[in-house]
Every structure is written in C-alpha cells, then in structure tokens.
Short mmCIF file of C-alpha atoms in Angstrom, two decimals:
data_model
loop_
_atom_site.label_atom_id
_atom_site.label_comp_id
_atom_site.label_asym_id
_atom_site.label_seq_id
_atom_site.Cartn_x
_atom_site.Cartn_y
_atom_site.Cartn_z
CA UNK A 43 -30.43 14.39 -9.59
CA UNK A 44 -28.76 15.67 -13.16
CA UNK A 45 -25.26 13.93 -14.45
CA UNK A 46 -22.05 15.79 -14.09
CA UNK A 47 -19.76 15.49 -16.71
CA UNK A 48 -15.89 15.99 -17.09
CA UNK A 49 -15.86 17.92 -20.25
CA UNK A 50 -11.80 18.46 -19.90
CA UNK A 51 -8.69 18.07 -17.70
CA UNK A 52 -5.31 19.72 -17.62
CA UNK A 53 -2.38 19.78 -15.75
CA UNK A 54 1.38 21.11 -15.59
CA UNK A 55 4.58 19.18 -15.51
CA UNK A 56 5.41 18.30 -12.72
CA UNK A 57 8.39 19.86 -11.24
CA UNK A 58 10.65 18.92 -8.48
CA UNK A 59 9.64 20.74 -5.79
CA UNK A 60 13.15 21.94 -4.38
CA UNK A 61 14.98 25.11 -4.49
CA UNK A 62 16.87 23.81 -7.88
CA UNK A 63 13.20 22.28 -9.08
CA UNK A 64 12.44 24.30 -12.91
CA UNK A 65 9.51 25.28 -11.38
CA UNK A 66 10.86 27.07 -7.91
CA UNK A 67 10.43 30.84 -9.25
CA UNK A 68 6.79 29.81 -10.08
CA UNK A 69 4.31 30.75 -7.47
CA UNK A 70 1.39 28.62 -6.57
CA UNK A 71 -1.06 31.36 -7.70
CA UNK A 72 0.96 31.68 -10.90
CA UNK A 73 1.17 27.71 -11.68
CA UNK A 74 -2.72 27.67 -11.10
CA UNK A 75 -3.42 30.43 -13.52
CA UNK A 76 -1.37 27.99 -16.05
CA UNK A 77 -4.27 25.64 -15.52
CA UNK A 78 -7.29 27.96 -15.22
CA UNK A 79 -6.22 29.99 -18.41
CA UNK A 80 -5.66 26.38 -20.10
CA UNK A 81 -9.44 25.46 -19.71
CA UNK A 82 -10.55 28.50 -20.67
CA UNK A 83 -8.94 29.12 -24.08
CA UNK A 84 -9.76 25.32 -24.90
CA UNK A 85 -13.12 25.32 -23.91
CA UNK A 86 -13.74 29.40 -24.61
CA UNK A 87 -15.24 29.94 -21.21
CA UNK A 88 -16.09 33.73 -21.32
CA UNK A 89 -17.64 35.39 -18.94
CA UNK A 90 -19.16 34.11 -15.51
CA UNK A 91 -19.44 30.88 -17.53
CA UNK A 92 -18.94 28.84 -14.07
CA UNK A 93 -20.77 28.82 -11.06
CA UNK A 94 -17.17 28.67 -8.70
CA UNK A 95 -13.47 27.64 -8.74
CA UNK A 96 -13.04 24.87 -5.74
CA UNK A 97 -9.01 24.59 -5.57
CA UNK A 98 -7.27 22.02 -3.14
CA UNK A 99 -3.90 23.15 -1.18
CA UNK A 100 -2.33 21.86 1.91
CA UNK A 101 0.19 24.38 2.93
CA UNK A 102 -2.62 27.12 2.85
CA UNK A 103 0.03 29.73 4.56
CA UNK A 104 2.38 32.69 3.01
CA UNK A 105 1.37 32.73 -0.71
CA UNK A 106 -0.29 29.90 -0.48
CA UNK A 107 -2.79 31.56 2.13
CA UNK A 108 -5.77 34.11 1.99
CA UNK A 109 -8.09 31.81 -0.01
CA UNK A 110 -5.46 31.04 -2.81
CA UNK A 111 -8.53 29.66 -5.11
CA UNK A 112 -9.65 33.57 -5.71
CA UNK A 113 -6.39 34.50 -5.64
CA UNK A 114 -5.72 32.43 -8.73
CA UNK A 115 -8.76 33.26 -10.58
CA UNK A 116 -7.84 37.16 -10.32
CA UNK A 117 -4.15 36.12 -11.54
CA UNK A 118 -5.94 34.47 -14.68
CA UNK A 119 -8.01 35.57 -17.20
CA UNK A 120 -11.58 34.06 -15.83
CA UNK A 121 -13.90 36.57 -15.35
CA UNK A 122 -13.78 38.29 -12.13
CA UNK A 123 -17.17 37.31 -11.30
CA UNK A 124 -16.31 34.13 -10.50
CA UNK A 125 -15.78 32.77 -7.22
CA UNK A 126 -12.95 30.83 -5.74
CA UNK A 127 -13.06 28.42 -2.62
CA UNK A 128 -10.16 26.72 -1.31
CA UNK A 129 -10.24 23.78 0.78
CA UNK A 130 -7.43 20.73 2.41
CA UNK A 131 -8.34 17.34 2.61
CA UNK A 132 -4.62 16.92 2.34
CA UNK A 133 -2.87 14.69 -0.24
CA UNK A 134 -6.64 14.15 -1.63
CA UNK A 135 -7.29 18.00 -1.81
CA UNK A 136 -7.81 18.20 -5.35
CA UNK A 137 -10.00 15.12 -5.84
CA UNK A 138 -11.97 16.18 -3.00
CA UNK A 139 -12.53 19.72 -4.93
CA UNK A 140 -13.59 17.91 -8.03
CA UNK A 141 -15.99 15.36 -6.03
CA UNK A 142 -17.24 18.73 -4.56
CA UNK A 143 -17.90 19.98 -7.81
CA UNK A 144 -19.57 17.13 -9.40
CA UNK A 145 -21.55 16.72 -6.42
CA UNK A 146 -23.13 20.27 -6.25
CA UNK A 147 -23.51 19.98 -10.27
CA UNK A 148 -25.13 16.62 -9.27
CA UNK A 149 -27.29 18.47 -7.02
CA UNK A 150 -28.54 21.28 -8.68
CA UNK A 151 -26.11 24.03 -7.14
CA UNK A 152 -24.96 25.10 -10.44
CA UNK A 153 -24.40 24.08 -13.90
CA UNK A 154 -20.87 24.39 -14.22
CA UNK A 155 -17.47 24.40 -12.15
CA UNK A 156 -13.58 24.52 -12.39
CA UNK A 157 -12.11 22.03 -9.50
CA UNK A 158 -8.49 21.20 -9.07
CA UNK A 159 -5.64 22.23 -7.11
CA UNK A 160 -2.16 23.54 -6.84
CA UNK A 161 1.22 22.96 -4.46
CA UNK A 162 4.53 24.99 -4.40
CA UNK A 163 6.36 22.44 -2.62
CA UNK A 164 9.76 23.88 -3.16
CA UNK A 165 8.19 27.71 -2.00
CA UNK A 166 6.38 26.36 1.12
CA UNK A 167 6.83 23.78 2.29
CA UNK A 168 4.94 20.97 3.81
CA UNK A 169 4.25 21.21 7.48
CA UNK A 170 4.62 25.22 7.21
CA UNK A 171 1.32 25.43 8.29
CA UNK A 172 1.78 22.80 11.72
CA UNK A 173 -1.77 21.48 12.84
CA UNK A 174 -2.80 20.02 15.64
CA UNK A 175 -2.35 16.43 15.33
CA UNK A 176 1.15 16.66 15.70
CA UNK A 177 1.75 19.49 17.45
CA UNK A 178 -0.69 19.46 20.22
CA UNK A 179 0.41 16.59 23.05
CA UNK A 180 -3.13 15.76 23.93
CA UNK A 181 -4.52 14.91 20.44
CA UNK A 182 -1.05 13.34 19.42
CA UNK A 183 -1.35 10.66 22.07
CA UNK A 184 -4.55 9.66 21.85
CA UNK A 185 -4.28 9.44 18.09
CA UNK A 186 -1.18 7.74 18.38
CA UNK A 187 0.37 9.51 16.36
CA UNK A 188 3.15 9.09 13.75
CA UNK A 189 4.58 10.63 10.84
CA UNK A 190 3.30 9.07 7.21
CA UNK A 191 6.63 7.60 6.27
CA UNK A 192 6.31 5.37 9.80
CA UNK A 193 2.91 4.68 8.68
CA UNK A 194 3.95 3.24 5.56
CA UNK A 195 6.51 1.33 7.32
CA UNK A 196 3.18 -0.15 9.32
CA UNK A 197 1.72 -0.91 6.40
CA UNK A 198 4.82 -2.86 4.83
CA UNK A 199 5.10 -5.03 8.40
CA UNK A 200 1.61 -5.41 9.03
CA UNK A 201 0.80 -6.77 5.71
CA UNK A 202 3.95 -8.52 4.99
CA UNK A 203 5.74 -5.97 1.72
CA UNK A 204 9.40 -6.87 2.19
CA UNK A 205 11.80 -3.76 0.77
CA UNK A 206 12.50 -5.25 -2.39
CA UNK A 207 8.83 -5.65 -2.89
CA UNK A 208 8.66 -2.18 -2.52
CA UNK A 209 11.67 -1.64 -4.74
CA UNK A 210 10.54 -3.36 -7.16
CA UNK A 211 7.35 -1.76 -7.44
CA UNK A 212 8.95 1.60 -7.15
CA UNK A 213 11.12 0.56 -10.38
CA UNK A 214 8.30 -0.61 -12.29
CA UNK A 215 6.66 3.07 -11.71
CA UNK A 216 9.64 4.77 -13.50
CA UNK A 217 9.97 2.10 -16.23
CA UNK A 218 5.07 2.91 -16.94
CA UNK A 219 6.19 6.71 -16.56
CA UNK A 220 9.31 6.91 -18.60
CA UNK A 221 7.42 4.87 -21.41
CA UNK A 222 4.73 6.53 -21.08
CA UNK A 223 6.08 10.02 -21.65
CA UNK A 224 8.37 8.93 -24.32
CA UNK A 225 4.66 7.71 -26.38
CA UNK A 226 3.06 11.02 -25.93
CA UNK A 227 0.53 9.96 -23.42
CA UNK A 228 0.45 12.50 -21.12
CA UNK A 229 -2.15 14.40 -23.18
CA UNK A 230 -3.25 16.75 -19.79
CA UNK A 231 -0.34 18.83 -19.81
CA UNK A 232 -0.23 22.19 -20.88
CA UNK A 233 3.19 24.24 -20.65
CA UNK A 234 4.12 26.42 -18.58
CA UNK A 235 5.63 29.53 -19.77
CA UNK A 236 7.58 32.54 -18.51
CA UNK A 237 6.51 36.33 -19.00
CA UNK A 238 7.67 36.54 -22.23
CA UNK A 239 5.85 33.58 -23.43
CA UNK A 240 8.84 31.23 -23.45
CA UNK A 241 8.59 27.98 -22.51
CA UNK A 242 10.16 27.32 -18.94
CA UNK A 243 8.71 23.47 -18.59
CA UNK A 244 6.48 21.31 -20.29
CA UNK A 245 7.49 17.80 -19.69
CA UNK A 246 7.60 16.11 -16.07
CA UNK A 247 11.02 16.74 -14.42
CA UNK A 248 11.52 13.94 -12.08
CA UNK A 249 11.30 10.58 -14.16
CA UNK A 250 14.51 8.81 -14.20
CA UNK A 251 15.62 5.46 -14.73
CA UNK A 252 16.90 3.33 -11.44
CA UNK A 253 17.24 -0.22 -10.69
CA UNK A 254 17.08 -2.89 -8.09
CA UNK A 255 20.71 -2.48 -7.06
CA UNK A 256 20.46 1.41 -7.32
CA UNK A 257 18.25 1.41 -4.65
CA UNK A 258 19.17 -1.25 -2.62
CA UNK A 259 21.98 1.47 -1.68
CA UNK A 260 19.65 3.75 0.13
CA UNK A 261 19.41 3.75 3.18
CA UNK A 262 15.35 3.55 5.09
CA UNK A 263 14.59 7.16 5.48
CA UNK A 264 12.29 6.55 9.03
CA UNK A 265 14.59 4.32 11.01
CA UNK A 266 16.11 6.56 12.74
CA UNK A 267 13.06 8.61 13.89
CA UNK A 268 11.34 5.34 14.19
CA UNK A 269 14.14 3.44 16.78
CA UNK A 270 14.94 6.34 18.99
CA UNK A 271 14.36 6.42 22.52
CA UNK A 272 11.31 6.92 22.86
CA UNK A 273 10.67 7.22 19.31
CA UNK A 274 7.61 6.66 16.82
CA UNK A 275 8.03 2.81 16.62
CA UNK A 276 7.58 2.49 20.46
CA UNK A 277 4.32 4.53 19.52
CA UNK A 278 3.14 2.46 17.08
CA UNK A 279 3.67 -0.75 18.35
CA UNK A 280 0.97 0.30 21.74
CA UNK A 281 -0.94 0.75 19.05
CA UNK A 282 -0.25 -2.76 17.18
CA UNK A 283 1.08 -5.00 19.77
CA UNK A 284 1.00 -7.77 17.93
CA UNK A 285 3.98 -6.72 15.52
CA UNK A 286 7.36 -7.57 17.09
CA UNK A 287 9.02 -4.50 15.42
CA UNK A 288 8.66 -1.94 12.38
CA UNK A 289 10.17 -2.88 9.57
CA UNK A 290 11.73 0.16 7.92
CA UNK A 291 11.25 -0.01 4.42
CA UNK A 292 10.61 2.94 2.48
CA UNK A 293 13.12 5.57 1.31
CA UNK A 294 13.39 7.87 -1.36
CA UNK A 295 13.41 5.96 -4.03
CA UNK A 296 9.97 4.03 -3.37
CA UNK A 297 7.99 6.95 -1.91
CA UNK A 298 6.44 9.42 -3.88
CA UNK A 299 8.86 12.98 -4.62
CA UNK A 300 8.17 16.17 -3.20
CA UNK A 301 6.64 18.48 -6.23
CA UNK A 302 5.74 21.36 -7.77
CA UNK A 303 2.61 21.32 -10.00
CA UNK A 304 -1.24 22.11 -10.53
CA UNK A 305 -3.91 20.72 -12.31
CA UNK A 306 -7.84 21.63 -13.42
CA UNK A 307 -10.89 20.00 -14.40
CA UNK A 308 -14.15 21.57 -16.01
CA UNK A 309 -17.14 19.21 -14.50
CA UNK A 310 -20.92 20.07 -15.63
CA UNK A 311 -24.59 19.24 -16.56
CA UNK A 312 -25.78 18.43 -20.32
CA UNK A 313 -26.85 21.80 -20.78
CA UNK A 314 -23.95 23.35 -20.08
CA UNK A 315 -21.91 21.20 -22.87
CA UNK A 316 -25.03 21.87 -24.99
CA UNK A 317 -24.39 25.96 -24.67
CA UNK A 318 -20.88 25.98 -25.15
CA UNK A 319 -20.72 23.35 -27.44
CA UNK A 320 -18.45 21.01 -25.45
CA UNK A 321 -18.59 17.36 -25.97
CA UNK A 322 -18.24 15.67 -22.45
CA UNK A 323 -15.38 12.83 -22.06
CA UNK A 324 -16.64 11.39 -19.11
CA UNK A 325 -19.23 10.70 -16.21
CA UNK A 326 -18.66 11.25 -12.75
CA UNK A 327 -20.64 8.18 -11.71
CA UNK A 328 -19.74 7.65 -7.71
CA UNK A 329 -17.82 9.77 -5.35
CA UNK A 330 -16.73 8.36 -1.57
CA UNK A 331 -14.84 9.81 1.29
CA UNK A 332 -13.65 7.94 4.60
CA UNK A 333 -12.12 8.16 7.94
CA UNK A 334 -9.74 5.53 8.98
CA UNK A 335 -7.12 4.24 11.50
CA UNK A 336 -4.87 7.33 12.37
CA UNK A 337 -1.83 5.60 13.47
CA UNK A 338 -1.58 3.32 10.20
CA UNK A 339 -2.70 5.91 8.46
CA UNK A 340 -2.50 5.47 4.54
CA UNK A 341 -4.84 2.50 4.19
CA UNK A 342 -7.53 4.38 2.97
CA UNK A 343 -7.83 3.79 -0.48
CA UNK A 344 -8.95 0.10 0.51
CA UNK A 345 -12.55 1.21 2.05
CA UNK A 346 -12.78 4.28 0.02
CA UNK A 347 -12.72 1.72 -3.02
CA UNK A 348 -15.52 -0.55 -1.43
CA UNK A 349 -17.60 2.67 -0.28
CA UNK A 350 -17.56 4.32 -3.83
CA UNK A 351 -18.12 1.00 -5.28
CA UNK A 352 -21.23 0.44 -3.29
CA UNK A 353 -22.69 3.91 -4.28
CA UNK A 354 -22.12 2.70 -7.77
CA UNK A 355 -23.81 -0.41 -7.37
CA UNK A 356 -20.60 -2.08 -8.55
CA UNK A 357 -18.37 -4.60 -8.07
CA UNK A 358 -14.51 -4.14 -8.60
CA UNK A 359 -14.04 -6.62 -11.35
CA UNK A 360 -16.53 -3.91 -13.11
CA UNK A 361 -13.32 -1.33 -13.41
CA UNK A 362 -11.21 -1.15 -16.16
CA UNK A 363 -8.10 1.26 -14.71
CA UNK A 364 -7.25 2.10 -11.85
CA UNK A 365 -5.17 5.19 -10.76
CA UNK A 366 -3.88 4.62 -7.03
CA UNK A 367 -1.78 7.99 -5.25
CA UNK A 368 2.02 6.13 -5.05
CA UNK A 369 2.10 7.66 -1.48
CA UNK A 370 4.77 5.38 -0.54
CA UNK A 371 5.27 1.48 -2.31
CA UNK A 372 3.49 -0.26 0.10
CA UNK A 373 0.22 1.91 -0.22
CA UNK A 374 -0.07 0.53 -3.63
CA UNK A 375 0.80 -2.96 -2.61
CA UNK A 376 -1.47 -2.82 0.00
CA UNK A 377 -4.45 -1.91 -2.53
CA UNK A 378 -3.27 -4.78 -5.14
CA UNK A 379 -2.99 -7.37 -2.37
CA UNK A 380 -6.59 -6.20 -1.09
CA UNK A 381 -8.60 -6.63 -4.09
CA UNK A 382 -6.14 -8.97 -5.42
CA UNK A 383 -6.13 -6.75 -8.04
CA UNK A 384 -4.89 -7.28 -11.91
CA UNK A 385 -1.59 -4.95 -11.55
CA UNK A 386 -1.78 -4.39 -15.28
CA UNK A 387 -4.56 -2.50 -14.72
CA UNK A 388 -3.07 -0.23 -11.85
CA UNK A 389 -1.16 2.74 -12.46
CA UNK A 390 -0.64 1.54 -16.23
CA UNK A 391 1.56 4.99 -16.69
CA UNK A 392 3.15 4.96 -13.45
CA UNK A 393 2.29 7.54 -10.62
CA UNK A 394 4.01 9.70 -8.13
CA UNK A 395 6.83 7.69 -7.15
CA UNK A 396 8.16 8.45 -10.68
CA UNK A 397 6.56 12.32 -11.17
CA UNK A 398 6.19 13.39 -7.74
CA UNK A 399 3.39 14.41 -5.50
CA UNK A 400 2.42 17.84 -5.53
CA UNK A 401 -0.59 17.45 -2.30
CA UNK A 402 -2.64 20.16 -3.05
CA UNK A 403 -2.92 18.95 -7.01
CA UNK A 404 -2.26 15.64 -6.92
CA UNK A 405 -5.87 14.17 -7.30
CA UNK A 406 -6.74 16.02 -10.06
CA UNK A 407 -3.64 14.95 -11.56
CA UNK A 408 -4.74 11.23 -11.28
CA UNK A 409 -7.94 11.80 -12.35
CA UNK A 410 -6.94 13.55 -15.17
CA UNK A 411 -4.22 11.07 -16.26
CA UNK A 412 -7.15 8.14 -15.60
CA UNK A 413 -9.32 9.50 -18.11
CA UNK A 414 -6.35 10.00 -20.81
CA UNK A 415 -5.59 6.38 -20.17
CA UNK A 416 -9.24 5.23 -20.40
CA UNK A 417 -9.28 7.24 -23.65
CA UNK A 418 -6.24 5.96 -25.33
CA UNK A 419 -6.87 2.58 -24.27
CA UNK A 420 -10.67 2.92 -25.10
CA UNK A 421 -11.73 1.49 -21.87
CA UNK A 422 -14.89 2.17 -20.46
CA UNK A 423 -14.34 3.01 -16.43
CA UNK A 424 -11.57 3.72 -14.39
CA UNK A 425 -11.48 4.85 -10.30
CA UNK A 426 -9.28 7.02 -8.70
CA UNK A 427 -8.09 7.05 -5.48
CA UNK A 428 -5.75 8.17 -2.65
CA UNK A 429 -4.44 7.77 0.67
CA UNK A 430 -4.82 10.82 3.24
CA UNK A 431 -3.16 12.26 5.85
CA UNK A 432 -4.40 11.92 9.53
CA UNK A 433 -6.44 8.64 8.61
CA UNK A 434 -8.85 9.11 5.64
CA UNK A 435 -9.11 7.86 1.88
CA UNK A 436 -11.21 9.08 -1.20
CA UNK A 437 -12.35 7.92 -4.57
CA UNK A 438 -13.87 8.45 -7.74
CA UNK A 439 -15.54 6.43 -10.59
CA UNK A 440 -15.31 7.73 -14.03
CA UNK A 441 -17.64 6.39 -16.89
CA UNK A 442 -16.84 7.33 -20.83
CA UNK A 443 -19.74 8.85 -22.59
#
C-alpha cells in the first residue's frame, strides 16, 4: 500500500449557529465552496486534479440534502468533472470523509482527494432529518435509548466528574481558545466573504471569557427531561443499575455550542505532491472506527484511541497532541482519566466548548487545527478523535514529514 499525505487543511470561522449567528445567511453549499475554492487557489488544483470530493453532513435534508458534496463542488470553482460523495457518521462525519480519503489513496483508488465537511446549524437544524433510533419505539427500547446530553450526564456519574470538574474544564477551553486566537494560531482559516468580496467573518464568533462563578449560575440543561415521569434517567438506570441516580451535570456552558462552519483537507500519494509541486505536511499513519455502548453513548474516543493505536503499532505515550471533540466536559475527562493522559497535551488550543461544534465539519476542523499545533509546536504526531452519536468513536494518527 502507497502513503497518503495531508498536503493542506482549511477551515472557516466558526459561527454561532443561530438565527443572529454572522454566518446564518450563509448556506451550507455556500460555506463549503469557501473551503473547496480555498484549497484550490492555494494549491492551484486545475482541472480534474482529484479523484472525488467526500464531504461529511448530518442534517442531510432541505439544502443540506440531494448529495450536498456535488452540490458544493458545482457552487465552487473545481472542475466539474469532479465527483462529490456525501456521507454521516454524525459528529465524526468529516473525519470519517478524510479517513475515507486517505484510505482509498492508501489503497490505490486514486491519487488525490478533497475530504471535509460542512453544517448550517442555524439553517437546519439538528434532528431535522429524525432517524430511527429515536423515533421508532422498537429500536429505541432495545437500544435504550437517550438523548447525548443524558449520556454525558452517564458519563459524569459513572466515572465520578463532579460539575465543577466539568466547569472547570469548560473554563480552561475558553481561556487555550481565547489565547490561542489572540497569538495567531489558528492558521486553517480562510475568510469568508460576501458577494461583493467583503469580508462577512474571519475570526471564530463564539469564544468568550466565563468563570467558575459564571457558570455555577446555570442551571443542568437535561434534568428536567432526565427526572420526569417516566423520563430518560429511569431509562438509563435499567440500563446501569448499579448507579443510584444521574447526576445532571452539563449545561451550556460545558458542552460544546451549536455552529455554523466547514472545513477541507487535500490528502494524496507522493506523486501527486511531486506533479503539482506540493510539499506534504503530514502522514496519515492509522485510521480506526468503532461501535460502542448506545445508551452511554459518547465513550468512544477511549477504544477508538486503543484501536488506531494498535494499527499503528503504537503505544499512547508515543503521541505528542492530542485533539479530543469537547462533545460535552465529561467526554474529555473521561479520555484524560482513561489514559491518564498529560492534559497539557490535550486540546492545547481549546476545542468546541469554546468555538462550537458544527457536526458535519467538525472532524476536519480538529484535524486541521492538530496539525497547525503539531507545526507550531514542532511536534512530531498528534491523534484526533471524537465521540459519535448512537454509540461509535473514530480516530486518526498524523505523522510530520
């Protein structure tokens, strides 16, 4: 098998993703045109210079629907010869599409693609689209079913995260993102502009500064759901009898914000840097995916870290950064306590509790923010990773070249 190679990553600011969010009169196909026309002019990608354009999105309904991937290459300036998949492995969507990528590069299926993804959170939003797991009696009982912010709330009592451990933790993220914006290190984003070529964002809207006692004043945004009769608690705990109650922890202050935002990777083989004269930045050296428990939910990042590991013949003292999806608090706390992991090394920019969580474009937002960090920082590997909906995790391992 060849090496795939990230040869560049972009992104756009993220916005919030609400009706008064900067980026509301953006449209996901416009937003991912942002990204896709960003790669190309850096990279001068003319012509059918790659194989296809694999795009994560969640909501994949109303503008967001009818295979939004070619969509957005026709709304660029690619050449119309190129493809365009879309695909939903939920809040890991756009990691998945670059794992994709590397892994057909890795296989011979191409020498080049453009992986990534895109949400409009404040245009459609999240659970437009319904599904099954909730919706349909059957599955939702025998998957015993909850919403994420009740899974968190597992998480916290199951592995004993207290709420000002997951205040704390949430503060810490806006104190790594504020800094980190203020020092120029978001070097992924590209602005995006209006018609007329003004600028109508280019910075990440959502950072703010908070404290302890700030949000010790908000009140647990899954209680209620959680303690009605019969409500989601009484759920979980058939599930975990061996909890006493749910703790309800999480709010919105220590989960991640709802977004608007898109991001884009370029990932091929040596020739393909050799043609176009593109230096790659980085090897995709392991990719994992897993299923996990359904009810709890958001612990995947734990196995999908020892699964990628493995396929890299690796241990985790090996990694330099990590970048960890700040789902909720305790999804992160849950991943430091489990690796008893250096928390210096975790997030060093802070993450989506901070900036927001745009589903669809989330991963490639991490990934791309890893490999700035590993730059800047001039470490040598870094793994991304996130928690999924319905019960699954994935990861990546980078490796400068």
């Amino acid at each position: 098998m060849t090496d795939a190679y990230i040869y560049d990553a972009v992104r756009t600011p993220r916005g919030k993703g609400k009706k008064d969010g900067t980026l509301h009169e953006v449209t996901a196909v416009r937003l991912s045109s942002v990204a896709l026309n960003a790669l190309k002019e850096r990279n001068n990608l003319d012509g059918h210079a790659v194989e296809d354009v694999i795009w994560g999105n969640v909501t994949q309904v109303g503008e967001q629907g009818a295979c939004l991937a070619r969509s957005a290459v026709l709304y660029s300036d690619l050449d119309e010869r190129i493809p365009g998949v879309s695909i939903n492995r939920f809040c890991a969507s756009g990691l998945e599409a670059v794992n994709m990528a590397a892994n057909q590069v890795k296989g011979g299926a191409g020498e080049a693609y453009i992986a990534g993804g895109v949400e409009s959170m404040s245009r459609v939003p999240m659970g437009m689209d319904g599904g099954a797991i909730a919706a349909d009696p059957h599955l939702a009982m025998k998957a015993y079913f909850v919403p994420q912010g009740i899974s968190a709330d597992i998480i916290a009592t199951e592995y004993g995260f207290s709420r000002d451990d997951c205040d704390a933790y949430a503060v810490e993220s806006q104190k790594r993102a504020a800094a980190a914006r203020a020092d120029g290190r978001f070097k992924s984003i590209v602005p995006v502009t209006d018609q007329n070529g003004l600028t109508v964002m280019d910075q990440d809207e959502m950072i703010r500064e908070t404290t302890m006692q700030t949000l010790g004043g908000l009140n647990p945004s899954f209680k209620a759901m959680g303690e009605a009769m019969p409500g989601f608690d009484a759920v979980a705990l058939l599930k975990y009898p061996h909890l006493e109650r749910i703790n309800h922890v999480h709010h919105a202050g220590n989960s991640s914000g709802i977004a608007d935002g898109s991001a884009a990777v370029l990932i091929g083989n040596k020739e393909f840097g050799e043609r176009h004269g593109l230096k790659p930045r980085a090897r995709v050296k392991a990719t994992s995916k897993v299923g996990t428990d359904p009810t709890i939910m958001l612990t995947g990042p734990v196995p999908a870290t020892e699964r990628v590991l493995q396929a890299a013949g690796m241990s985790f003292g090996d990694i330099d950064l990590f970048e960890v999806n700040e789902a909720f608090a305790s999804v992160v706390l849950r991943f430091i306590q489990a690796f008893d992991a250096d928390t210096n090394k975790v997030n060093v920019n802070g993450g989506a509790i901070a900036m927001g969580h745009p589903l669809g474009g989330t991963g490639a937002m991490i990934l791309g923010a890893l490999l700035d960090e590993m730059e800047r920082s001039d470490k040598e590997t870094g793994l991304a990773t996130l928690c999924i909906g319905s019960g699954m995790g994935a990861a990546t391992i980078l490796e400068r070249v």
